[in-house]
PDB file of C-alpha atoms in Angstrom:
ATOM      1  CA  UNK A 749     -28.361 -13.254  35.693  1.00 39.00           C
ATOM      2  CA  UNK A 750     -25.827 -11.510  37.906  1.00 38.00           C
ATOM      3  CA  UNK A 751     -23.495  -9.210  35.923  1.00 40.00           C
ATOM      4  CA  UNK A 752     -19.764  -8.845  36.580  1.00 34.00           C
ATOM      5  CA  UNK A 753     -17.874  -5.565  36.365  1.00 36.00           C
ATOM      6  CA  UNK A 754     -16.482  -5.030  32.885  1.00 31.00           C
ATOM      7  CA  UNK A 755     -12.900  -4.690  34.099  1.00 30.00           C
ATOM      8  CA  UNK A 756     -13.114  -8.021  35.929  1.00 28.00           C
ATOM      9  CA  UNK A 757     -14.322  -9.779  32.784  1.00 27.00           C
ATOM     10  CA  UNK A 758     -11.451  -8.304  30.790  1.00 29.00           C
ATOM     11  CA  UNK A 759      -8.871  -9.431  33.318  1.00 28.00           C
ATOM     12  CA  UNK A 760     -10.335 -12.951  33.447  1.00 28.00           C
ATOM     13  CA  UNK A 761     -10.288 -13.218  29.655  1.00 32.00           C
ATOM     14  CA  UNK A 762      -6.695 -12.089  29.404  1.00 30.00           C
ATOM     15  CA  UNK A 763      -5.572 -14.267  32.304  1.00 35.00           C
ATOM     16  CA  UNK A 764      -6.740 -17.325  30.396  1.00 35.00           C
ATOM     17  CA  UNK A 765      -4.253 -16.671  27.579  1.00 36.00           C
ATOM     18  CA  UNK A 766      -1.415 -15.224  29.673  1.00 40.00           C
ATOM     19  CA  UNK A 767       1.842 -17.237  29.794  1.00 42.00           C
ATOM     20  CA  UNK A 768       2.670 -18.389  33.303  1.00 39.00           C
ATOM     21  CA  UNK A 769       6.114 -16.719  33.256  1.00 46.00           C
ATOM     22  CA  UNK A 770       4.880 -13.246  32.360  1.00 43.00           C
ATOM     23  CA  UNK A 771       4.511 -10.084  34.391  1.00 43.00           C
ATOM     24  CA  UNK A 772       1.347  -8.141  33.725  1.00 42.00           C
ATOM     25  CA  UNK A 773       0.139  -4.596  34.130  1.00 42.00           C
ATOM     26  CA  UNK A 774      -2.858  -2.764  32.734  1.00 43.00           C
ATOM     27  CA  UNK A 775      -2.744   0.622  31.057  1.00 48.00           C
ATOM     28  CA  UNK A 776      -5.765   2.482  29.753  1.00 46.00           C
ATOM     29  CA  UNK A 777      -6.615   4.938  27.028  1.00 43.00           C
ATOM     30  CA  UNK A 778      -9.886   6.806  26.582  1.00 51.00           C
ATOM     31  CA  UNK A 779     -11.340   4.156  24.248  1.00 68.00           C
ATOM     32  CA  UNK A 780      -9.926   0.747  25.165  1.00 88.00           C
ATOM     33  CA  UNK A 781      -7.992  -1.060  27.818  1.00 94.00           C
ATOM     34  CA  UNK A 782      -4.440  -2.147  27.004  1.00 96.00           C
ATOM     35  CA  UNK A 783      -2.665  -5.075  28.564  1.00 96.00           C
ATOM     36  CA  UNK A 784       1.130  -5.211  28.849  1.00 98.00           C
ATOM     37  CA  UNK A 785       2.756  -8.648  28.856  1.00 98.00           C
ATOM     38  CA  UNK A 786       6.506  -8.886  29.494  1.00 97.00           C
ATOM     39  CA  UNK A 787       8.660 -11.971  28.982  1.00 97.00           C
ATOM     40  CA  UNK A 788      12.362 -12.573  28.443  1.00 96.00           C
ATOM     41  CA  UNK A 789      11.778 -12.444  24.679  1.00 96.00           C
ATOM     42  CA  UNK A 790       9.424  -9.519  24.223  1.00 97.00           C
ATOM     43  CA  UNK A 791       7.084  -6.899  25.638  1.00 98.00           C
ATOM     44  CA  UNK A 792       3.578  -6.931  24.167  1.00 98.00           C
ATOM     45  CA  UNK A 793       1.061  -4.090  24.316  1.00 98.00           C
ATOM     46  CA  UNK A 794      -2.333  -5.294  23.152  1.00 97.00           C
ATOM     47  CA  UNK A 795      -5.899  -3.959  23.311  1.00 97.00           C
ATOM     48  CA  UNK A 796      -8.800  -5.829  24.859  1.00 95.00           C
ATOM     49  CA  UNK A 797     -10.493  -5.861  21.444  1.00 96.00           C
ATOM     50  CA  UNK A 798      -9.250  -7.412  18.218  1.00 96.00           C
ATOM     51  CA  UNK A 799      -6.235  -5.352  17.105  1.00 98.00           C
ATOM     52  CA  UNK A 800      -6.535  -3.525  13.794  1.00 98.00           C
ATOM     53  CA  UNK A 801      -2.929  -4.591  13.131  1.00 98.00           C
ATOM     54  CA  UNK A 802       0.050  -6.129  14.919  1.00 98.00           C
ATOM     55  CA  UNK A 803       3.420  -4.390  14.662  1.00 98.00           C
ATOM     56  CA  UNK A 804       6.577  -6.331  15.571  1.00 98.00           C
ATOM     57  CA  UNK A 805       9.614  -4.129  16.263  1.00 98.00           C
ATOM     58  CA  UNK A 806      13.282  -5.171  16.305  1.00 98.00           C
ATOM     59  CA  UNK A 807      15.877  -2.819  17.767  1.00 98.00           C
ATOM     60  CA  UNK A 808      19.429  -1.998  16.809  1.00 96.00           C
ATOM     61  CA  UNK A 809      22.446  -3.953  17.985  1.00 91.00           C
ATOM     62  CA  UNK A 810      22.282  -3.211  21.739  1.00 90.00           C
ATOM     63  CA  UNK A 811      18.571  -2.366  21.991  1.00 97.00           C
ATOM     64  CA  UNK A 812      16.117  -4.218  24.183  1.00 97.00           C
ATOM     65  CA  UNK A 813      12.355  -3.693  24.278  1.00 97.00           C
ATOM     66  CA  UNK A 814      12.632  -0.834  26.788  1.00 97.00           C
ATOM     67  CA  UNK A 815      15.126   0.975  24.536  1.00 98.00           C
ATOM     68  CA  UNK A 816      12.903   0.711  21.467  1.00 98.00           C
ATOM     69  CA  UNK A 817       9.949   2.018  23.459  1.00 98.00           C
ATOM     70  CA  UNK A 818      12.012   4.964  24.700  1.00 98.00           C
ATOM     71  CA  UNK A 819      13.424   5.945  21.299  1.00 98.00           C
ATOM     72  CA  UNK A 820      10.460   5.214  19.008  1.00 98.00           C
ATOM     73  CA  UNK A 821       7.467   7.303  20.083  1.00 97.00           C
ATOM     74  CA  UNK A 822       4.719   5.313  18.409  1.00 98.00           C
ATOM     75  CA  UNK A 823       2.935   3.582  21.284  1.00 98.00           C
ATOM     76  CA  UNK A 824       0.320   6.229  22.108  1.00 97.00           C
ATOM     77  CA  UNK A 825      -0.679   6.656  18.466  1.00 97.00           C
ATOM     78  CA  UNK A 826      -0.834   2.892  18.080  1.00 98.00           C
ATOM     79  CA  UNK A 827      -3.141   2.692  21.107  1.00 97.00           C
ATOM     80  CA  UNK A 828      -5.392   5.368  19.643  1.00 96.00           C
ATOM     81  CA  UNK A 829      -5.820   3.105  16.602  1.00 97.00           C
ATOM     82  CA  UNK A 830      -6.085  -0.214  18.477  1.00 97.00           C
ATOM     83  CA  UNK A 831      -2.792  -1.529  17.065  1.00 98.00           C
ATOM     84  CA  UNK A 832      -0.912  -4.143  19.088  1.00 98.00           C
ATOM     85  CA  UNK A 833       2.862  -3.729  19.381  1.00 98.00           C
ATOM     86  CA  UNK A 834       5.448  -6.416  20.082  1.00 98.00           C
ATOM     87  CA  UNK A 835       8.767  -4.952  21.225  1.00 98.00           C
ATOM     88  CA  UNK A 836      11.344  -7.681  20.665  1.00 98.00           C
ATOM     89  CA  UNK A 837      14.364  -8.277  22.877  1.00 96.00           C
ATOM     90  CA  UNK A 838      16.182  -9.999  20.010  1.00 93.00           C
ATOM     91  CA  UNK A 839      19.207  -7.960  18.942  1.00 89.00           C
ATOM     92  CA  UNK A 840      22.841  -8.318  17.875  1.00 89.00           C
ATOM     93  CA  UNK A 841      21.931  -9.872  14.520  1.00 95.00           C
ATOM     94  CA  UNK A 842      23.171  -8.642  11.128  1.00 96.00           C
ATOM     95  CA  UNK A 843      22.533 -11.963   9.400  1.00 97.00           C
ATOM     96  CA  UNK A 844      21.037 -15.372  10.156  1.00 97.00           C
ATOM     97  CA  UNK A 845      22.662 -18.765  10.053  1.00 93.00           C
ATOM     98  CA  UNK A 846      20.887 -21.699   8.418  1.00 84.00           C
ATOM     99  CA  UNK A 847      18.432 -22.684  11.155  1.00 93.00           C
ATOM    100  CA  UNK A 848      18.127 -19.344  12.963  1.00 97.00           C
ATOM    101  CA  UNK A 849      15.391 -17.927  10.743  1.00 96.00           C
ATOM    102  CA  UNK A 850      13.275 -20.972  11.468  1.00 96.00           C
ATOM    103  CA  UNK A 851      13.864 -20.555  15.206  1.00 96.00           C
ATOM    104  CA  UNK A 852      12.918 -16.871  15.109  1.00 97.00           C
ATOM    105  CA  UNK A 853       9.818 -17.645  13.037  1.00 97.00           C
ATOM    106  CA  UNK A 854       8.740 -20.232  15.608  1.00 96.00           C
ATOM    107  CA  UNK A 855       9.260 -17.656  18.366  1.00 96.00           C
ATOM    108  CA  UNK A 856       7.072 -15.135  16.541  1.00 97.00           C
ATOM    109  CA  UNK A 857       4.448 -17.801  15.904  1.00 97.00           C
ATOM    110  CA  UNK A 858       4.413 -18.662  19.620  1.00 97.00           C
ATOM    111  CA  UNK A 859       3.896 -14.988  20.511  1.00 97.00           C
ATOM    112  CA  UNK A 860       0.854 -14.857  18.247  1.00 98.00           C
ATOM    113  CA  UNK A 861      -0.712 -18.128  19.386  1.00 97.00           C
ATOM    114  CA  UNK A 862      -0.017 -17.626  23.093  1.00 97.00           C
ATOM    115  CA  UNK A 863      -1.528 -14.145  23.089  1.00 97.00           C
ATOM    116  CA  UNK A 864      -4.325 -14.860  20.600  1.00 96.00           C
ATOM    117  CA  UNK A 865      -3.117 -12.189  18.158  1.00 98.00           C
ATOM    118  CA  UNK A 866      -4.606 -11.978  14.650  1.00 97.00           C
ATOM    119  CA  UNK A 867      -2.220 -12.894  11.841  1.00 97.00           C
ATOM    120  CA  UNK A 868      -3.970 -11.172   8.948  1.00 96.00           C
ATOM    121  CA  UNK A 869      -2.500  -7.696   9.457  1.00 97.00           C
ATOM    122  CA  UNK A 870       1.109  -8.252  10.500  1.00 98.00           C
ATOM    123  CA  UNK A 871       3.718  -5.534  10.059  1.00 98.00           C
ATOM    124  CA  UNK A 872       7.414  -5.962  10.871  1.00 98.00           C
ATOM    125  CA  UNK A 873      10.023  -3.264  11.378  1.00 98.00           C
ATOM    126  CA  UNK A 874      13.517  -2.691  12.632  1.00 98.00           C
ATOM    127  CA  UNK A 875      16.004   0.062  13.305  1.00 98.00           C
ATOM    128  CA  UNK A 876      19.649  -0.293  12.242  1.00 98.00           C
ATOM    129  CA  UNK A 877      20.548  -4.015  12.360  1.00 97.00           C
ATOM    130  CA  UNK A 878      16.949  -4.673  13.384  1.00 98.00           C
ATOM    131  CA  UNK A 879      15.920  -3.638   9.882  1.00 98.00           C
ATOM    132  CA  UNK A 880      18.027  -6.465   8.465  1.00 98.00           C
ATOM    133  CA  UNK A 881      16.203  -8.819  10.851  1.00 98.00           C
ATOM    134  CA  UNK A 882      12.814  -7.473   9.728  1.00 98.00           C
ATOM    135  CA  UNK A 883      13.516  -7.960   6.018  1.00 98.00           C
ATOM    136  CA  UNK A 884      15.118 -11.382   6.357  1.00 98.00           C
ATOM    137  CA  UNK A 885      12.517 -12.875   8.683  1.00 98.00           C
ATOM    138  CA  UNK A 886       9.760 -11.203   6.665  1.00 98.00           C
ATOM    139  CA  UNK A 887      11.059 -12.926   3.544  1.00 98.00           C
ATOM    140  CA  UNK A 888      11.193 -16.275   5.377  1.00 98.00           C
ATOM    141  CA  UNK A 889       7.631 -15.917   6.703  1.00 98.00           C
ATOM    142  CA  UNK A 890       6.356 -14.965   3.253  1.00 98.00           C
ATOM    143  CA  UNK A 891       8.081 -17.934   1.638  1.00 97.00           C
ATOM    144  CA  UNK A 892       6.713 -20.371   4.224  1.00 96.00           C
ATOM    145  CA  UNK A 893       2.995 -19.719   3.841  1.00 95.00           C
ATOM    146  CA  UNK A 894       2.095 -22.655   6.067  1.00 95.00           C
ATOM    147  CA  UNK A 895       3.215 -20.588   9.060  1.00 95.00           C
ATOM    148  CA  UNK A 896       0.265 -18.251   8.422  1.00 96.00           C
ATOM    149  CA  UNK A 897       2.370 -15.201   9.317  1.00 97.00           C
ATOM    150  CA  UNK A 898       2.805 -13.468   5.971  1.00 98.00           C
ATOM    151  CA  UNK A 899       3.539  -9.790   6.681  1.00 98.00           C
ATOM    152  CA  UNK A 900       1.420  -7.149   4.987  1.00 98.00           C
ATOM    153  CA  UNK A 901       4.245  -4.650   5.242  1.00 98.00           C
ATOM    154  CA  UNK A 902       7.832  -4.140   6.384  1.00 98.00           C
ATOM    155  CA  UNK A 903       9.683  -0.919   7.095  1.00 98.00           C
ATOM    156  CA  UNK A 904      13.310  -0.386   8.027  1.00 98.00           C
ATOM    157  CA  UNK A 905      14.975   2.588   9.661  1.00 98.00           C
ATOM    158  CA  UNK A 906      18.512   3.441   8.504  1.00 98.00           C
ATOM    159  CA  UNK A 907      19.724  -0.151   8.372  1.00 98.00           C
ATOM    160  CA  UNK A 908      23.174  -1.472   7.295  1.00 98.00           C
ATOM    161  CA  UNK A 909      21.775  -3.702   4.549  1.00 98.00           C
ATOM    162  CA  UNK A 910      25.009  -4.592   2.714  1.00 98.00           C
ATOM    163  CA  UNK A 911      27.499  -6.662   4.736  1.00 98.00           C
ATOM    164  CA  UNK A 912      30.312  -6.393   2.192  1.00 98.00           C
ATOM    165  CA  UNK A 913      30.021  -2.604   1.979  1.00 98.00           C
ATOM    166  CA  UNK A 914      29.942  -2.468   5.762  1.00 98.00           C
ATOM    167  CA  UNK A 915      33.318  -4.215   5.767  1.00 98.00           C
ATOM    168  CA  UNK A 916      34.766  -1.881   3.102  1.00 97.00           C
ATOM    169  CA  UNK A 917      33.465   1.206   4.917  1.00 96.00           C
ATOM    170  CA  UNK A 918      35.055   0.018   8.168  1.00 96.00           C
ATOM    171  CA  UNK A 919      38.393  -0.341   6.400  1.00 96.00           C
ATOM    172  CA  UNK A 920      38.169   3.291   5.248  1.00 94.00           C
ATOM    173  CA  UNK A 921      37.342   4.431   8.762  1.00 94.00           C
ATOM    174  CA  UNK A 922      40.425   2.716  10.147  1.00 95.00           C
ATOM    175  CA  UNK A 923      42.619   4.304   7.495  1.00 94.00           C
ATOM    176  CA  UNK A 924      41.324   7.764   8.387  1.00 92.00           C
ATOM    177  CA  UNK A 925      41.563   7.193  12.161  1.00 92.00           C
ATOM    178  CA  UNK A 926      39.372  10.253  12.679  1.00 89.00           C
ATOM    179  CA  UNK A 927      36.886   9.301  15.373  1.00 86.00           C
ATOM    180  CA  UNK A 928      37.493   7.059  18.378  1.00 91.00           C
ATOM    181  CA  UNK A 929      33.899   5.832  18.211  1.00 89.00           C
ATOM    182  CA  UNK A 930      34.249   5.051  14.513  1.00 90.00           C
ATOM    183  CA  UNK A 931      37.596   3.277  14.963  1.00 94.00           C
ATOM    184  CA  UNK A 932      36.303   1.081  17.778  1.00 95.00           C
ATOM    185  CA  UNK A 933      33.179   0.148  15.857  1.00 94.00           C
ATOM    186  CA  UNK A 934      35.116  -0.494  12.644  1.00 96.00           C
ATOM    187  CA  UNK A 935      37.633  -2.789  14.355  1.00 97.00           C
ATOM    188  CA  UNK A 936      34.759  -4.786  15.829  1.00 96.00           C
ATOM    189  CA  UNK A 937      32.900  -5.006  12.483  1.00 97.00           C
ATOM    190  CA  UNK A 938      35.957  -6.164  10.528  1.00 98.00           C
ATOM    191  CA  UNK A 939      36.755  -8.844  13.094  1.00 98.00           C
ATOM    192  CA  UNK A 940      33.162 -10.089  13.297  1.00 97.00           C
ATOM    193  CA  UNK A 941      32.584 -10.179   9.526  1.00 98.00           C
ATOM    194  CA  UNK A 942      36.101 -11.326   8.725  1.00 98.00           C
ATOM    195  CA  UNK A 943      35.951 -14.224  11.159  1.00 98.00           C
ATOM    196  CA  UNK A 944      32.685 -15.444   9.632  1.00 98.00           C
ATOM    197  CA  UNK A 945      32.984 -14.595   5.926  1.00 98.00           C
ATOM    198  CA  UNK A 946      36.584 -13.588   5.262  1.00 98.00           C
ATOM    199  CA  UNK A 947      37.580 -10.534   3.237  1.00 98.00           C
ATOM    200  CA  UNK A 948      34.861  -9.650   0.698  1.00 98.00           C
ATOM    201  CA  UNK A 949      37.528  -8.963  -1.915  1.00 97.00           C
ATOM    202  CA  UNK A 950      38.174 -12.704  -1.922  1.00 97.00           C
ATOM    203  CA  UNK A 951      34.837 -14.093  -0.690  1.00 97.00           C
ATOM    204  CA  UNK A 952      32.061 -11.832  -1.943  1.00 98.00           C
ATOM    205  CA  UNK A 953      29.762 -14.780  -2.607  1.00 98.00           C
ATOM    206  CA  UNK A 954      29.895 -15.701   1.085  1.00 98.00           C
ATOM    207  CA  UNK A 955      28.680 -12.204   1.984  1.00 98.00           C
ATOM    208  CA  UNK A 956      26.056 -12.280  -0.754  1.00 98.00           C
ATOM    209  CA  UNK A 957      24.629 -15.522   0.628  1.00 98.00           C
ATOM    210  CA  UNK A 958      23.606 -13.852   3.910  1.00 98.00           C
ATOM    211  CA  UNK A 959      23.225 -10.132   3.180  1.00 98.00           C
ATOM    212  CA  UNK A 960      19.953  -8.304   2.565  1.00 98.00           C
ATOM    213  CA  UNK A 961      21.563  -6.518  -0.383  1.00 98.00           C
ATOM    214  CA  UNK A 962      24.904  -6.706  -2.184  1.00 98.00           C
ATOM    215  CA  UNK A 963      25.614  -3.563  -4.175  1.00 98.00           C
ATOM    216  CA  UNK A 964      28.495  -4.985  -6.205  1.00 98.00           C
ATOM    217  CA  UNK A 965      26.289  -7.680  -7.720  1.00 98.00           C
ATOM    218  CA  UNK A 966      22.881  -5.979  -7.256  1.00 98.00           C
ATOM    219  CA  UNK A 967      21.807  -9.090  -5.358  1.00 98.00           C
ATOM    220  CA  UNK A 968      18.470  -9.070  -3.533  1.00 98.00           C
ATOM    221  CA  UNK A 969      18.051 -12.855  -3.510  1.00 98.00           C
ATOM    222  CA  UNK A 970      17.542 -12.991   0.261  1.00 98.00           C
ATOM    223  CA  UNK A 971      14.425 -10.811   0.073  1.00 98.00           C
ATOM    224  CA  UNK A 972      13.037 -11.956  -3.304  1.00 98.00           C
ATOM    225  CA  UNK A 973       9.857 -13.256  -1.703  1.00 98.00           C
ATOM    226  CA  UNK A 974       8.821  -9.720  -0.692  1.00 98.00           C
ATOM    227  CA  UNK A 975       7.986  -8.626  -4.231  1.00 98.00           C
ATOM    228  CA  UNK A 976       4.300  -8.151  -3.391  1.00 97.00           C
ATOM    229  CA  UNK A 977       4.841  -6.838   0.137  1.00 98.00           C
ATOM    230  CA  UNK A 978       4.518  -3.197   1.137  1.00 98.00           C
ATOM    231  CA  UNK A 979       8.045  -1.984   1.919  1.00 98.00           C
ATOM    232  CA  UNK A 980       9.229   1.324   3.315  1.00 98.00           C
ATOM    233  CA  UNK A 981      12.906   2.291   3.473  1.00 98.00           C
ATOM    234  CA  UNK A 982      13.469   5.181   5.903  1.00 98.00           C
ATOM    235  CA  UNK A 983      16.787   7.009   6.092  1.00 98.00           C
ATOM    236  CA  UNK A 984      18.130  10.481   6.805  1.00 97.00           C
ATOM    237  CA  UNK A 985      20.879  11.258   4.255  1.00 95.00           C
ATOM    238  CA  UNK A 986      22.639  13.961   6.271  1.00 94.00           C
ATOM    239  CA  UNK A 987      26.037  13.860   4.570  1.00 93.00           C
ATOM    240  CA  UNK A 988      27.225  16.964   6.421  1.00 95.00           C
ATOM    241  CA  UNK A 989      26.659  15.331   9.821  1.00 95.00           C
ATOM    242  CA  UNK A 990      28.568  12.201   8.827  1.00 93.00           C
ATOM    243  CA  UNK A 991      31.430  14.244   7.398  1.00 93.00           C
ATOM    244  CA  UNK A 992      31.687  16.407  10.528  1.00 94.00           C
ATOM    245  CA  UNK A 993      31.359  13.627  13.117  1.00 91.00           C
ATOM    246  CA  UNK A 994      32.905  10.626  11.342  1.00 89.00           C
ATOM    247  CA  UNK A 995      34.716  12.102   8.310  1.00 90.00           C
ATOM    248  CA  UNK A 996      32.662   9.592   6.311  1.00 90.00           C
ATOM    249  CA  UNK A 997      31.867   9.948   2.615  1.00 92.00           C
ATOM    250  CA  UNK A 998      28.243   9.724   1.554  1.00 94.00           C
ATOM    251  CA  UNK A 999      28.806   6.407  -0.209  1.00 94.00           C
ATOM    252  CA  UNK A1000      29.808   4.927   3.168  1.00 94.00           C
ATOM    253  CA  UNK A1001      26.459   5.704   4.759  1.00 96.00           C
ATOM    254  CA  UNK A1002      23.406   3.532   5.197  1.00 97.00           C
ATOM    255  CA  UNK A1003      21.456   6.240   3.384  1.00 97.00           C
ATOM    256  CA  UNK A1004      23.426   5.763   0.169  1.00 97.00           C
ATOM    257  CA  UNK A1005      22.994   1.982   0.161  1.00 98.00           C
ATOM    258  CA  UNK A1006      19.311   2.182   1.088  1.00 98.00           C
ATOM    259  CA  UNK A1007      18.727   4.467  -1.883  1.00 98.00           C
ATOM    260  CA  UNK A1008      20.565   2.001  -4.136  1.00 98.00           C
ATOM    261  CA  UNK A1009      18.472  -0.842  -2.720  1.00 98.00           C
ATOM    262  CA  UNK A1010      15.278   1.059  -3.475  1.00 98.00           C
ATOM    263  CA  UNK A1011      16.352   1.519  -7.099  1.00 98.00           C
ATOM    264  CA  UNK A1012      17.212  -2.163  -7.406  1.00 98.00           C
ATOM    265  CA  UNK A1013      13.908  -3.272  -5.909  1.00 98.00           C
ATOM    266  CA  UNK A1014      11.825  -0.987  -8.090  1.00 98.00           C
ATOM    267  CA  UNK A1015      13.721  -2.073 -11.205  1.00 98.00           C
ATOM    268  CA  UNK A1016      13.023  -5.687 -10.220  1.00 98.00           C
ATOM    269  CA  UNK A1017       9.272  -5.063 -10.042  1.00 98.00           C
ATOM    270  CA  UNK A1018       8.838  -4.442  -6.310  1.00 98.00           C
ATOM    271  CA  UNK A1019       6.092  -1.916  -7.048  1.00 97.00           C
ATOM    272  CA  UNK A1020       5.045  -1.460  -3.404  1.00 98.00           C
ATOM    273  CA  UNK A1021       8.476  -0.198  -2.343  1.00 98.00           C
ATOM    274  CA  UNK A1022       8.840   3.355  -1.022  1.00 98.00           C
ATOM    275  CA  UNK A1023      12.146   5.144  -0.412  1.00 98.00           C
ATOM    276  CA  UNK A1024      11.602   7.779   2.287  1.00 98.00           C
ATOM    277  CA  UNK A1025      14.509  10.179   2.904  1.00 98.00           C
ATOM    278  CA  UNK A1026      13.966  12.557   5.814  1.00 98.00           C
ATOM    279  CA  UNK A1027      15.554  15.830   6.874  1.00 97.00           C
ATOM    280  CA  UNK A1028      16.473  17.132  10.338  1.00 96.00           C
ATOM    281  CA  UNK A1029      14.317  14.583  12.161  1.00 97.00           C
ATOM    282  CA  UNK A1030      17.045  12.463  13.748  1.00 97.00           C
ATOM    283  CA  UNK A1031      17.093  13.309  17.470  1.00 97.00           C
ATOM    284  CA  UNK A1032      17.547  10.712  20.190  1.00 97.00           C
ATOM    285  CA  UNK A1033      15.741  10.651  23.540  1.00 97.00           C
ATOM    286  CA  UNK A1034      18.696  12.373  25.232  1.00 97.00           C
ATOM    287  CA  UNK A1035      18.249  15.273  22.746  1.00 97.00           C
ATOM    288  CA  UNK A1036      21.377  14.306  20.819  1.00 97.00           C
ATOM    289  CA  UNK A1037      21.153  15.213  17.139  1.00 97.00           C
ATOM    290  CA  UNK A1038      21.857  12.019  15.188  1.00 97.00           C
ATOM    291  CA  UNK A1039      20.499  10.999  11.757  1.00 97.00           C
ATOM    292  CA  UNK A1040      20.829   7.340  12.768  1.00 97.00           C
ATOM    293  CA  UNK A1041      17.740   7.330  14.993  1.00 98.00           C
ATOM    294  CA  UNK A1042      14.249   5.866  15.283  1.00 98.00           C
ATOM    295  CA  UNK A1043      12.869   9.401  15.366  1.00 98.00           C
ATOM    296  CA  UNK A1044      13.326   9.980  11.633  1.00 98.00           C
ATOM    297  CA  UNK A1045      10.018   8.152  11.146  1.00 98.00           C
ATOM    298  CA  UNK A1046       6.897  10.345  11.183  1.00 98.00           C
ATOM    299  CA  UNK A1047       4.687   8.077  13.262  1.00 98.00           C
ATOM    300  CA  UNK A1048       1.284   9.540  12.448  1.00 97.00           C
ATOM    301  CA  UNK A1049       1.755   9.115   8.727  1.00 97.00           C
ATOM    302  CA  UNK A1050       3.201   5.639   9.324  1.00 98.00           C
ATOM    303  CA  UNK A1051       0.072   4.609  11.229  1.00 98.00           C
ATOM    304  CA  UNK A1052      -2.023   5.634   8.217  1.00 97.00           C
ATOM    305  CA  UNK A1053       0.190   3.462   5.987  1.00 98.00           C
ATOM    306  CA  UNK A1054      -0.295   0.496   8.328  1.00 98.00           C
ATOM    307  CA  UNK A1055      -4.058   0.932   8.451  1.00 97.00           C
ATOM    308  CA  UNK A1056      -4.358   1.405   4.680  1.00 90.00           C
ATOM    309  CA  UNK A1057      -5.175  -2.178   3.782  1.00 68.00           C
TER     310      UNK A1057
END
């Protein structure tokens, strides 16, 4: 029987499962061939063999797939371990309305079926607001077992997990009027949250209904289904940086609330939860020192955590 070149067979196999509206390129490592599939919703990097795991990444408020890839240097190590990565273009979400979690879950399910990805080793992550997305959609997928997309693990990177505290912190920032960046962001946050939920002093239950965590009531009801899921909470509690650049108190930072969330989860029996504070790792791709960055995650050690089944 006449044999075909290996590369040709690979391309034919992948072409059969490629969506018609995708752009495709092929990148190689020493061990396997990787295919890159780009759509309006995501950018997928997948090996030509069965992936050892699939990692879905959600960016912060303005981040698209290209921004996540630039700021989070995990791709080459993932390739070395035959891990597929989905860089999502979904952003600008701090909470989900009633039917939005179902819509996002269907989108994720379509990514897996269209690209023939295994569902048995799914990991979900997000930076900043993307961490809220990861936890909330991870909870929804775990609750709805019929979707066959139960995540093995979820990790967040310095995420604003408490909507009510985000509102209160923004009020403090406006009172101080210290940083133009902080004032602009705080005005936007108060308007966005206030328009949807009101003032948390009068409508805390409305915030609690949609937030990952509510410190004032110790509520974790929106992630209760993750009790048996591996969870990592990354943050860099650099209080000196926040004081110098934003005049912010430590209890205004994501780091403070993430630590409180970790205590609440562990006390509630979430035995697979890890709180991971880092030090002097936050540096963005433009070399700006910033504790609110993807780079606080040590990617090699993270890969080991993903592969530890």
